[in-house]
PDB file of C-alpha atoms in Angstrom:
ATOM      1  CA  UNK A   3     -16.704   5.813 -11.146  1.00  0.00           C
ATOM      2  CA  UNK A   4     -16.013   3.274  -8.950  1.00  0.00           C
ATOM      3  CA  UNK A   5     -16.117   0.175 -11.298  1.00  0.00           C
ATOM      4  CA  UNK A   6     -12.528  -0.884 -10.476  1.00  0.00           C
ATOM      5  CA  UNK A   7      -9.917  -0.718  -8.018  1.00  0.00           C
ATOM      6  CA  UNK A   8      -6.262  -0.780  -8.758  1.00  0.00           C
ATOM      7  CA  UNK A   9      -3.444  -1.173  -5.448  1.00  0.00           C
ATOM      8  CA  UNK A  10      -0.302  -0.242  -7.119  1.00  0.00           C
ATOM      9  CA  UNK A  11       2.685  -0.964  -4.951  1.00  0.00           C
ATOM     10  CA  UNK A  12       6.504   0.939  -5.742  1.00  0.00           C
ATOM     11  CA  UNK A  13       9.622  -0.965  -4.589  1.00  0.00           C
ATOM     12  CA  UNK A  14      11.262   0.827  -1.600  1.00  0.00           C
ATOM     13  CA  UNK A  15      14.639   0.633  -3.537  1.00  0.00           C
ATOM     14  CA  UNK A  16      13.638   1.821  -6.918  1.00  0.00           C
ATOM     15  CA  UNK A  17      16.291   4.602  -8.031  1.00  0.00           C
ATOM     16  CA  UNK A  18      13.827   7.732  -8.886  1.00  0.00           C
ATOM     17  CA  UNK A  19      15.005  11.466  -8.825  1.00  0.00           C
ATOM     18  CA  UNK A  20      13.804  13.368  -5.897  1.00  0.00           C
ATOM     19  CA  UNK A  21      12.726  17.147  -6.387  1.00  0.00           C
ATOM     20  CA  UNK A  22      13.543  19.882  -4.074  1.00  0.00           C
ATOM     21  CA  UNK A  23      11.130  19.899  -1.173  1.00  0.00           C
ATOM     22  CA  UNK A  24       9.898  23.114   0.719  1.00  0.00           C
ATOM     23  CA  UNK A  25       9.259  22.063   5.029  1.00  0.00           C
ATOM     24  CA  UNK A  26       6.783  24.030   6.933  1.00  0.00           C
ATOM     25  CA  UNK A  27       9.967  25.114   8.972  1.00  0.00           C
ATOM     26  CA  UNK A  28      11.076  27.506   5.754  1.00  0.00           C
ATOM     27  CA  UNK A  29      14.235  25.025   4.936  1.00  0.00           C
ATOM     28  CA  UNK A  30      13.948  23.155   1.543  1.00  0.00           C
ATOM     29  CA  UNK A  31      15.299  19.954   0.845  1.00  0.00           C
ATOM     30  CA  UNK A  32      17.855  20.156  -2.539  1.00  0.00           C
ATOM     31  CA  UNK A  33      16.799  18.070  -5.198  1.00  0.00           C
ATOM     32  CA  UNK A  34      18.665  14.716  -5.606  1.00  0.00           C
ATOM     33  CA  UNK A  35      18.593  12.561  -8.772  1.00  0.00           C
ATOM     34  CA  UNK A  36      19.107   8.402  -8.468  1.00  0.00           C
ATOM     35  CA  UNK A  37      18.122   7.639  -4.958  1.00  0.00           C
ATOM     36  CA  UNK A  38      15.953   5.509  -3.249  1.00  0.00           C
ATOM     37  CA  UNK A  39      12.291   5.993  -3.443  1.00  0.00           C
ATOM     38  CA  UNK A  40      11.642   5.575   0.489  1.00  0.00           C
ATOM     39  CA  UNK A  41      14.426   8.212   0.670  1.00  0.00           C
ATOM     40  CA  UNK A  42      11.736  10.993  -0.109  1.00  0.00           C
ATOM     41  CA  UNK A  43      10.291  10.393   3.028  1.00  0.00           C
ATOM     42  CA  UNK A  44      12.723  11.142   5.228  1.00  0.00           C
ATOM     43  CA  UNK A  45      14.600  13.719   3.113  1.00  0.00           C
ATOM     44  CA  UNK A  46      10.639  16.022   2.949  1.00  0.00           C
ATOM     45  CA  UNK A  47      10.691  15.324   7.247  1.00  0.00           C
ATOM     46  CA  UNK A  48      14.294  16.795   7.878  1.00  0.00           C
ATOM     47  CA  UNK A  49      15.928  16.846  10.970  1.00  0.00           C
ATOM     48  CA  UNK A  50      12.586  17.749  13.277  1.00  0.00           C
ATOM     49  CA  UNK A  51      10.736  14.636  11.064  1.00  0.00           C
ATOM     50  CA  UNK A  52       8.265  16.501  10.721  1.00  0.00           C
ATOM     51  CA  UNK A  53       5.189  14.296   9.090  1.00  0.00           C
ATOM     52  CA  UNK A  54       3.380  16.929   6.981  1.00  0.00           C
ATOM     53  CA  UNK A  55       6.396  17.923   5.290  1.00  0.00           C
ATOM     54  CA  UNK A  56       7.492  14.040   4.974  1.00  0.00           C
ATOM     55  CA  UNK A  57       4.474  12.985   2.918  1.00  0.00           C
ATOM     56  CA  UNK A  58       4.022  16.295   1.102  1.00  0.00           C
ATOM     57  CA  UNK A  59       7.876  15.062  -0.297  1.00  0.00           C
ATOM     58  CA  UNK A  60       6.621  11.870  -0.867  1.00  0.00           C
ATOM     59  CA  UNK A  61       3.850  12.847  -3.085  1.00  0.00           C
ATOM     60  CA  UNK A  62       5.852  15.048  -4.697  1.00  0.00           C
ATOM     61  CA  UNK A  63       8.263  12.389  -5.540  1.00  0.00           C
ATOM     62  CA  UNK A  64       5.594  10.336  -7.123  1.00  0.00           C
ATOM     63  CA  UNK A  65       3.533  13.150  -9.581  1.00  0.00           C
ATOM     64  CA  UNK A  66       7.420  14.434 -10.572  1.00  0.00           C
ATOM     65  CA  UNK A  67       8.212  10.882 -12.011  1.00  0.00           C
ATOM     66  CA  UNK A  68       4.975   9.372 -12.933  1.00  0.00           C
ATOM     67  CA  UNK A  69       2.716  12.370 -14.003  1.00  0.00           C
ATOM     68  CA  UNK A  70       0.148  11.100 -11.975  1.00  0.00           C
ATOM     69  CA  UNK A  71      -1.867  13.435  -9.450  1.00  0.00           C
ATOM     70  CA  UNK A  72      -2.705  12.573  -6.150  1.00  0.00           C
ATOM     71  CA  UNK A  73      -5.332  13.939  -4.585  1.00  0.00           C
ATOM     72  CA  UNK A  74      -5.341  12.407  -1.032  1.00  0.00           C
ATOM     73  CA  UNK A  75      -3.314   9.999   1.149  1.00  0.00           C
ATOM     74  CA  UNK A  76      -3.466   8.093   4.506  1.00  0.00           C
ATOM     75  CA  UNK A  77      -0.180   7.443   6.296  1.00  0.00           C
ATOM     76  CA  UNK A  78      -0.410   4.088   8.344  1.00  0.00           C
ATOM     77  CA  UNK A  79       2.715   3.271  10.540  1.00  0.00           C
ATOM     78  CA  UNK A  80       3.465   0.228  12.647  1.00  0.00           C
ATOM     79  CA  UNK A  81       1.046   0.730  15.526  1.00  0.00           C
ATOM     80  CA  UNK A  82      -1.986   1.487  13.148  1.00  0.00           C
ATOM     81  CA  UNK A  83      -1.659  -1.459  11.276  1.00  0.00           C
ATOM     82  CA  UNK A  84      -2.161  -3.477  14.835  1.00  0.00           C
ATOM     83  CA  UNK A  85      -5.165  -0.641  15.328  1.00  0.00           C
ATOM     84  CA  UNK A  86      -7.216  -1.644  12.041  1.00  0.00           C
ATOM     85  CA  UNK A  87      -6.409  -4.907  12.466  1.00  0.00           C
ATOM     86  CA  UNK A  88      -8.055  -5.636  15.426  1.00  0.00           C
ATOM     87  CA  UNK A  89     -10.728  -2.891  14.732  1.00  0.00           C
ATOM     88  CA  UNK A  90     -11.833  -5.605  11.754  1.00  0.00           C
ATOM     89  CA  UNK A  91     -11.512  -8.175  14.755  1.00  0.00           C
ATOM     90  CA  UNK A  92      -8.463 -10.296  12.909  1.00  0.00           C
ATOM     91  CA  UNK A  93      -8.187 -11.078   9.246  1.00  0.00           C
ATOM     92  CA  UNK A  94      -8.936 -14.653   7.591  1.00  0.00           C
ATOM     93  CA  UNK A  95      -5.704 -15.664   5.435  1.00  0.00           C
ATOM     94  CA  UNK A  96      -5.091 -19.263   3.954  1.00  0.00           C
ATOM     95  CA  UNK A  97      -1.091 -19.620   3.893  1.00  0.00           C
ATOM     96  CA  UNK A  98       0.082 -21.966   1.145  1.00  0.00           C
ATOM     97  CA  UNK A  99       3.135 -23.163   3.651  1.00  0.00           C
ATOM     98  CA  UNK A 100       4.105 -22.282   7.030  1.00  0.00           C
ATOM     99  CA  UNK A 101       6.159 -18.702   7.391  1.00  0.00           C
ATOM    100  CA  UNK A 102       8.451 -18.356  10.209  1.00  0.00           C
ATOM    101  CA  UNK A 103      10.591 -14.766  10.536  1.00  0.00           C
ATOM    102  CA  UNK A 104      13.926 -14.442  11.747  1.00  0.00           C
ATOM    103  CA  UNK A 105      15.000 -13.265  14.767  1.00  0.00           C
ATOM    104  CA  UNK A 106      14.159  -9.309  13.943  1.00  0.00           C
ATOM    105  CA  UNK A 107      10.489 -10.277  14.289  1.00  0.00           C
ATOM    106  CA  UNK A 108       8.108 -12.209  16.027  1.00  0.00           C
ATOM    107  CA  UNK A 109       6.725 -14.508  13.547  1.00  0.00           C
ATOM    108  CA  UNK A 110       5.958 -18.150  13.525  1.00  0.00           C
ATOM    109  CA  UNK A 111       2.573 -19.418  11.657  1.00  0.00           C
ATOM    110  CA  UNK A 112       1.455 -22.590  10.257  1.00  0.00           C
ATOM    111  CA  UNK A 113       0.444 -23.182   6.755  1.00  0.00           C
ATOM    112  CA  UNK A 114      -3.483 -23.429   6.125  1.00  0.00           C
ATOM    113  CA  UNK A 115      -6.984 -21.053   7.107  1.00  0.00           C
ATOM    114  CA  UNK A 116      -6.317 -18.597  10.517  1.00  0.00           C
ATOM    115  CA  UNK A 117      -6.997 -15.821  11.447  1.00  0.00           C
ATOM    116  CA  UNK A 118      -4.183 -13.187  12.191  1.00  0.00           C
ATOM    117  CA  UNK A 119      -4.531 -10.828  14.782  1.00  0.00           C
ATOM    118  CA  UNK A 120      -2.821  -7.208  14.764  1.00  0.00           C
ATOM    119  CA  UNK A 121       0.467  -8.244  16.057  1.00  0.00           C
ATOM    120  CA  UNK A 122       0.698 -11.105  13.832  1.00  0.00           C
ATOM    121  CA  UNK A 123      -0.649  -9.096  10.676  1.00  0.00           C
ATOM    122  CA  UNK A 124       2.249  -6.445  11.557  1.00  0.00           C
ATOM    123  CA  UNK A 125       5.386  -9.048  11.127  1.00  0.00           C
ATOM    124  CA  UNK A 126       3.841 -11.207   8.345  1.00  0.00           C
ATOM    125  CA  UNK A 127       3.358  -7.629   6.118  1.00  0.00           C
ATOM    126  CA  UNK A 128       6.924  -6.048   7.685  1.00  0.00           C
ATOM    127  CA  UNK A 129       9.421  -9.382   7.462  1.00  0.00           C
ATOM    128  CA  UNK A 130      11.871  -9.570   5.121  1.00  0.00           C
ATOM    129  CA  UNK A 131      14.205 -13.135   6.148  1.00  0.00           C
ATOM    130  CA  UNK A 132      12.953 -16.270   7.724  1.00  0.00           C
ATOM    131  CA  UNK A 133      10.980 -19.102   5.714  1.00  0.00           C
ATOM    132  CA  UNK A 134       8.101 -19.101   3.781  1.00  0.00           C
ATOM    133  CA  UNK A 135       6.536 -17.055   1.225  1.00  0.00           C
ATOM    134  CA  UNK A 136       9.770 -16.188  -0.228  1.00  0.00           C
ATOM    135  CA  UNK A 137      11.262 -14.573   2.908  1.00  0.00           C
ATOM    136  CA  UNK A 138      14.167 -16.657   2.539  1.00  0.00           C
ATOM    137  CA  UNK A 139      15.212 -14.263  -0.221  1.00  0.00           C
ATOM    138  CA  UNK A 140      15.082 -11.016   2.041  1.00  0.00           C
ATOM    139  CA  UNK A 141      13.732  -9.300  -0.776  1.00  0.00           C
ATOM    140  CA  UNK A 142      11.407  -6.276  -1.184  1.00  0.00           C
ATOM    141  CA  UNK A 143       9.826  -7.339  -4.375  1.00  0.00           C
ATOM    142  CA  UNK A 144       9.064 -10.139  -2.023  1.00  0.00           C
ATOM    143  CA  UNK A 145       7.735  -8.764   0.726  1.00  0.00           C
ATOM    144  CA  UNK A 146       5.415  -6.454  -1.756  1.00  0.00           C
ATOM    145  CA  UNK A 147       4.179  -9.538  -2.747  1.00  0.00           C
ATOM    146  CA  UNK A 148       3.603 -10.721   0.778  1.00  0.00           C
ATOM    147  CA  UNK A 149       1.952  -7.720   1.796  1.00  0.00           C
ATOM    148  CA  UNK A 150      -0.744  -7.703  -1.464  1.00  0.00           C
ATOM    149  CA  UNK A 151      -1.701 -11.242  -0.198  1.00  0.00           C
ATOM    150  CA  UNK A 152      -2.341  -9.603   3.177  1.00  0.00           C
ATOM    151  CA  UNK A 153      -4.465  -6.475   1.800  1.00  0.00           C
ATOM    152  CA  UNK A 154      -6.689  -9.048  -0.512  1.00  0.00           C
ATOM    153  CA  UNK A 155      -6.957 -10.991   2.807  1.00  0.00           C
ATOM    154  CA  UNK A 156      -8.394  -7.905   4.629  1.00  0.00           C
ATOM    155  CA  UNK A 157     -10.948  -7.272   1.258  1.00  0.00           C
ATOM    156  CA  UNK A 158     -12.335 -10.752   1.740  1.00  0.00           C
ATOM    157  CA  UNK A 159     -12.445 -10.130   5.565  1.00  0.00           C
ATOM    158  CA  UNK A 160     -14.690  -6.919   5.266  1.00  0.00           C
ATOM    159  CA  UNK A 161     -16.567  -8.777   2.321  1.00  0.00           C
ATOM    160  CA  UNK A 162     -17.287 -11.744   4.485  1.00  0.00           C
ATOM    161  CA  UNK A 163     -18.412  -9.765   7.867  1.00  0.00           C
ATOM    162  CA  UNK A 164     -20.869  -7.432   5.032  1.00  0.00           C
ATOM    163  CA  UNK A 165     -19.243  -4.612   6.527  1.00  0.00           C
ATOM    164  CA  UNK A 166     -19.808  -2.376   3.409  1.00  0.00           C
ATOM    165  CA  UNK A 167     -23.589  -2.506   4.353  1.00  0.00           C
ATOM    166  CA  UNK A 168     -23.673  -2.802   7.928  1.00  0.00           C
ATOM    167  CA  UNK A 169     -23.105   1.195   8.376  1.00  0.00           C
ATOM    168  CA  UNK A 170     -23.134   0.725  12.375  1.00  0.00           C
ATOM    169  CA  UNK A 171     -20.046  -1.600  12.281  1.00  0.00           C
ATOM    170  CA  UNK A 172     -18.508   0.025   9.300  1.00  0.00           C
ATOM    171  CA  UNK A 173     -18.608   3.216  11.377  1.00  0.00           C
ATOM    172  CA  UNK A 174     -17.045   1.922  14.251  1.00  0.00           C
ATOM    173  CA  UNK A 175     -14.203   0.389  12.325  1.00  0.00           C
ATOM    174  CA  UNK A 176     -13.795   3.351  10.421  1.00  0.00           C
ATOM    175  CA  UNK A 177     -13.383   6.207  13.764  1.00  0.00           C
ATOM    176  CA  UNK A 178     -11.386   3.019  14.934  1.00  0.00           C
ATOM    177  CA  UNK A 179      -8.828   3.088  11.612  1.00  0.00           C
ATOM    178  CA  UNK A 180      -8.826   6.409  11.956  1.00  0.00           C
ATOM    179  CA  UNK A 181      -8.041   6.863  15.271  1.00  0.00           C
ATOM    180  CA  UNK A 182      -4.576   5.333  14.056  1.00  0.00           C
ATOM    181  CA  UNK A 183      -4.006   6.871  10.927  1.00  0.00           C
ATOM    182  CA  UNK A 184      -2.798  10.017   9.225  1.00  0.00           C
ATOM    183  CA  UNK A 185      -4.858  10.999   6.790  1.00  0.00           C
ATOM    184  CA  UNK A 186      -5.504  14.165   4.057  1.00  0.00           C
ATOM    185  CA  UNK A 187      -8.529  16.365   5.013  1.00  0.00           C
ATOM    186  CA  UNK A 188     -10.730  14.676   2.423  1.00  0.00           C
ATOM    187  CA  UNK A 189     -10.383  11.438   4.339  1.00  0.00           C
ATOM    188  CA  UNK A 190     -10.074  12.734   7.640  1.00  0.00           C
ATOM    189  CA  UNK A 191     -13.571  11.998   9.148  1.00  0.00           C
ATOM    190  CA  UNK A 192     -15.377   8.769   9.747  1.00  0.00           C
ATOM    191  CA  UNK A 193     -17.989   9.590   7.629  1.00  0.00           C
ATOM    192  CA  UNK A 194     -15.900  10.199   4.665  1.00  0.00           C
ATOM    193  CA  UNK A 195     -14.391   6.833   5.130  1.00  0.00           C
ATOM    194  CA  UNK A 196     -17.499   5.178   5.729  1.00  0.00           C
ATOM    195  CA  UNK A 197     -18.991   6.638   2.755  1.00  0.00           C
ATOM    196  CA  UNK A 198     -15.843   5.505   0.436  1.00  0.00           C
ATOM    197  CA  UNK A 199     -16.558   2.097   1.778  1.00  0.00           C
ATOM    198  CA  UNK A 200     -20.036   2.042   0.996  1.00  0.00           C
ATOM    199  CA  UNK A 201     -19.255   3.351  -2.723  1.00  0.00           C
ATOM    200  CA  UNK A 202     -17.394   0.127  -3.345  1.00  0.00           C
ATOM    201  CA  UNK A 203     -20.324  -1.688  -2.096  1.00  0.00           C
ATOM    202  CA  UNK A 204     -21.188  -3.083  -5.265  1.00  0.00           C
ATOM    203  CA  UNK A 205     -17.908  -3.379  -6.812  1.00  0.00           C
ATOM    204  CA  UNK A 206     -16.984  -6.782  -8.452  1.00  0.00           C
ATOM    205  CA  UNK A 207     -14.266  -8.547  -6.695  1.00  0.00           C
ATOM    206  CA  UNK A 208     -12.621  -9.287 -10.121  1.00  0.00           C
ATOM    207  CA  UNK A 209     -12.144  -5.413 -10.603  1.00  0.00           C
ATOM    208  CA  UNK A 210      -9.679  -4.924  -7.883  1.00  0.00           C
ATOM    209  CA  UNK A 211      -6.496  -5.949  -9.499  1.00  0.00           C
ATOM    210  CA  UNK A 212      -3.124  -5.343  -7.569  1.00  0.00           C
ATOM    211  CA  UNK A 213       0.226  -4.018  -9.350  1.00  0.00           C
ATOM    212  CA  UNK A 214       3.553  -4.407  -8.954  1.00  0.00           C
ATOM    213  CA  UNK A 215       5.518  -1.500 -10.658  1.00  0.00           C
ATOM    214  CA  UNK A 216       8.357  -3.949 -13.189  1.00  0.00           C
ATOM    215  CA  UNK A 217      11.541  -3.395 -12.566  1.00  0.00           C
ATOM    216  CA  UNK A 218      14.946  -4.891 -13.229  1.00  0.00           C
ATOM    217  CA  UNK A 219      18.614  -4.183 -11.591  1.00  0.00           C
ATOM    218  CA  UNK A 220      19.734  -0.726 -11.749  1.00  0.00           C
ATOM    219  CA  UNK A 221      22.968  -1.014 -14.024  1.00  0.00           C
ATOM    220  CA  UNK A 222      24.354   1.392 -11.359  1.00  0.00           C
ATOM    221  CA  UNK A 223      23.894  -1.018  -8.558  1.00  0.00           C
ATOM    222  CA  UNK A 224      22.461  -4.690  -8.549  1.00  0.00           C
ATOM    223  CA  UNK A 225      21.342  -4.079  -5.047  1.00  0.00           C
ATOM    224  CA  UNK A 226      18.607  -1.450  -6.151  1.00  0.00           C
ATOM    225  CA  UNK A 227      16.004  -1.562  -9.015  1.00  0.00           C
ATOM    226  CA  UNK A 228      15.035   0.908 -12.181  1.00  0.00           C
ATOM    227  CA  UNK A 229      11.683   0.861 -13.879  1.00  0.00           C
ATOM    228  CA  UNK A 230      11.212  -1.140 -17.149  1.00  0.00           C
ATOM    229  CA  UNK A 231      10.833   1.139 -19.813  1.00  0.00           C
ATOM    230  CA  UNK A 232       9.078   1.744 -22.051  1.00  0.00           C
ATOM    231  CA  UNK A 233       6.482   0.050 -20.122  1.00  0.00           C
ATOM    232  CA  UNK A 234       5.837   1.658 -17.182  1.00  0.00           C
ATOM    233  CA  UNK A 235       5.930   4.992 -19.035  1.00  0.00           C
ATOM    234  CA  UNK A 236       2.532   3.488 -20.742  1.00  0.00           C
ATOM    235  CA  UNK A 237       1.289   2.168 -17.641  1.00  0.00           C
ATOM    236  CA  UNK A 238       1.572   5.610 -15.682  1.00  0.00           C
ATOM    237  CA  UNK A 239      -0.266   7.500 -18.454  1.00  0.00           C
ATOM    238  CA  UNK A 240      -2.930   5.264 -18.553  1.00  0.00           C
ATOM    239  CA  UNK A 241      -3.522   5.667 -14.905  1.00  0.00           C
ATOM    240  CA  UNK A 242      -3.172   9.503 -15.351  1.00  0.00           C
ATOM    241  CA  UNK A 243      -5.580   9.071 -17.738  1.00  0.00           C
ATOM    242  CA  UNK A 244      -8.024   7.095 -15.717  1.00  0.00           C
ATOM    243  CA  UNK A 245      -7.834   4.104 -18.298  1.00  0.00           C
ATOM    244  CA  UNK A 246      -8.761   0.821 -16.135  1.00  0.00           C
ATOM    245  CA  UNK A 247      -6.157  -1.776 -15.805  1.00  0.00           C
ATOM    246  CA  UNK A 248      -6.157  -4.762 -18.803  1.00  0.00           C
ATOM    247  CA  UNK A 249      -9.306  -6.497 -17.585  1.00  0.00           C
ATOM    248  CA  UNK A 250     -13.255  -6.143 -18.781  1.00  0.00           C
ATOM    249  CA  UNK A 251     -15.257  -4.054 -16.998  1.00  0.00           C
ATOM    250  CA  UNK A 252     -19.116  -5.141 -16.339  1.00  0.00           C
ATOM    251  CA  UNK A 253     -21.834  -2.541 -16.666  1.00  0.00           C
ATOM    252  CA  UNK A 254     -22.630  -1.434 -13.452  1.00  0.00           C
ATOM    253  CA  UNK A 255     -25.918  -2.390 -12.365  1.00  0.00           C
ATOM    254  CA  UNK A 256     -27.813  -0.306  -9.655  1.00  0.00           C
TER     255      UNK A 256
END
């Protein structure tokens, strides 16, 4: 109904059991139980990585261990996040210390207001060693962290330029964002963007809450993660359910 938005983020190296996979080439995947979420990815692509198949695995992986349907999807890889950046013309962070990346990517800003352009955007979301923001750690619940900053960054952005109401921009953004994503067929035009845009017009800021999915080691393997139960059981059937997240919920004024 459009009173709340929830960004829910899984750890790349949660343990989760994978289900067999059909590919549009006739092959299947084989099931797999304990490996790594990102894993589902790659395993649904096969050897021709194909992207249809990849995703469909994906989402796959995600109803068979949370319950939860999903009804469409955009894939965004490395170029298109340097594509909707600089269709939004930069995004406006406010860095509580400088973060500088190690040598795997090219990152060096200063603490304080700036505006990050594409390139920039790209290493600050992808990094995962340097200083700064906790990339000293080189860890993914880190960088999940890192990269919620960013998308509440690129809210305020489109807030601030009133891009939810100015449909001629929010058009051009939107066949520009498009132009560098991968998206379901619900979401596949601008005008279906545009239009989910303008439907959280009038949403208040305070209802879009970001999530990270708890975890703690797995006992199998400190270097990888398991869900904390029985919490995240609950939390996965209230989103099922279409329960909003633990915050109040203002009538919706029109």
């Amino acid at each position: 109904d459009r009173h709340w938005m929830e960004i829910l983020s899984i750890a790349r190296d949660t343990l989760v059991d994978i289900p067999a996979c059909p590919r549009l080439d006739g092959t299947v995947s084989g099931a797999v139980n304990g490996a790594m979420f990102n894993s589902a990815f790659s395993r649904g692509g096969g050897p021709e990585r194909d992207l249809t198949s990849a995703v469909a695995c994906t989402m796959a992986t995600v109803e068979y261990n949370t319950g939860v349907h999903i009804t469409d999807h955009v894939v965004l890889d490395m170029a298109g996040v340097v594509a909707v950046v600089d269709a939004l013309g930069g995004v406006h962070v406010d860095l509580p210390e400088p973060v500088v990346g190690n040598h795997h990517v090219d990152l060096d800003l200063p603490g304080g207001p700036q505006v990050l352009d594409g390139w920039q955007s790209l290493n600050f979301i992808r990094a995962r060693g340097g200083s700064g923001m906790g990339l000293h750690t080189g860890s993914d619940l880190m960088r999940i962290e890192r990269q919620q900053f960013f998308l509440n960054a690129v809210m305020a952005t489109v807030v601030d330029q009133d891009l939810m109401t100015n449909l001629a921009v929010l058009y051009r953004v939107a066949t520009g964002a498009l132009n560098a994503l991968t998206t379901s067929p619900g979401l596949a035009s601008p005008v279906a963007v545009a239009n989910l845009g303008r439907a959280m017009a009038d949403m208040d800021p305070s209802h879009v809450v970001f999530t990270v999915v708890p975890v703690l080691p797995a006992p199998s393997d400190p270097h990888r993660v398991v869900w904390v139960q029985p919490d995240v059981g609950q939390m996965w059937e209230r989103i099922a359910a279409g329960e909003a997240p633990d915050f109040p919920i203002n009538e919706r004024t029109d």
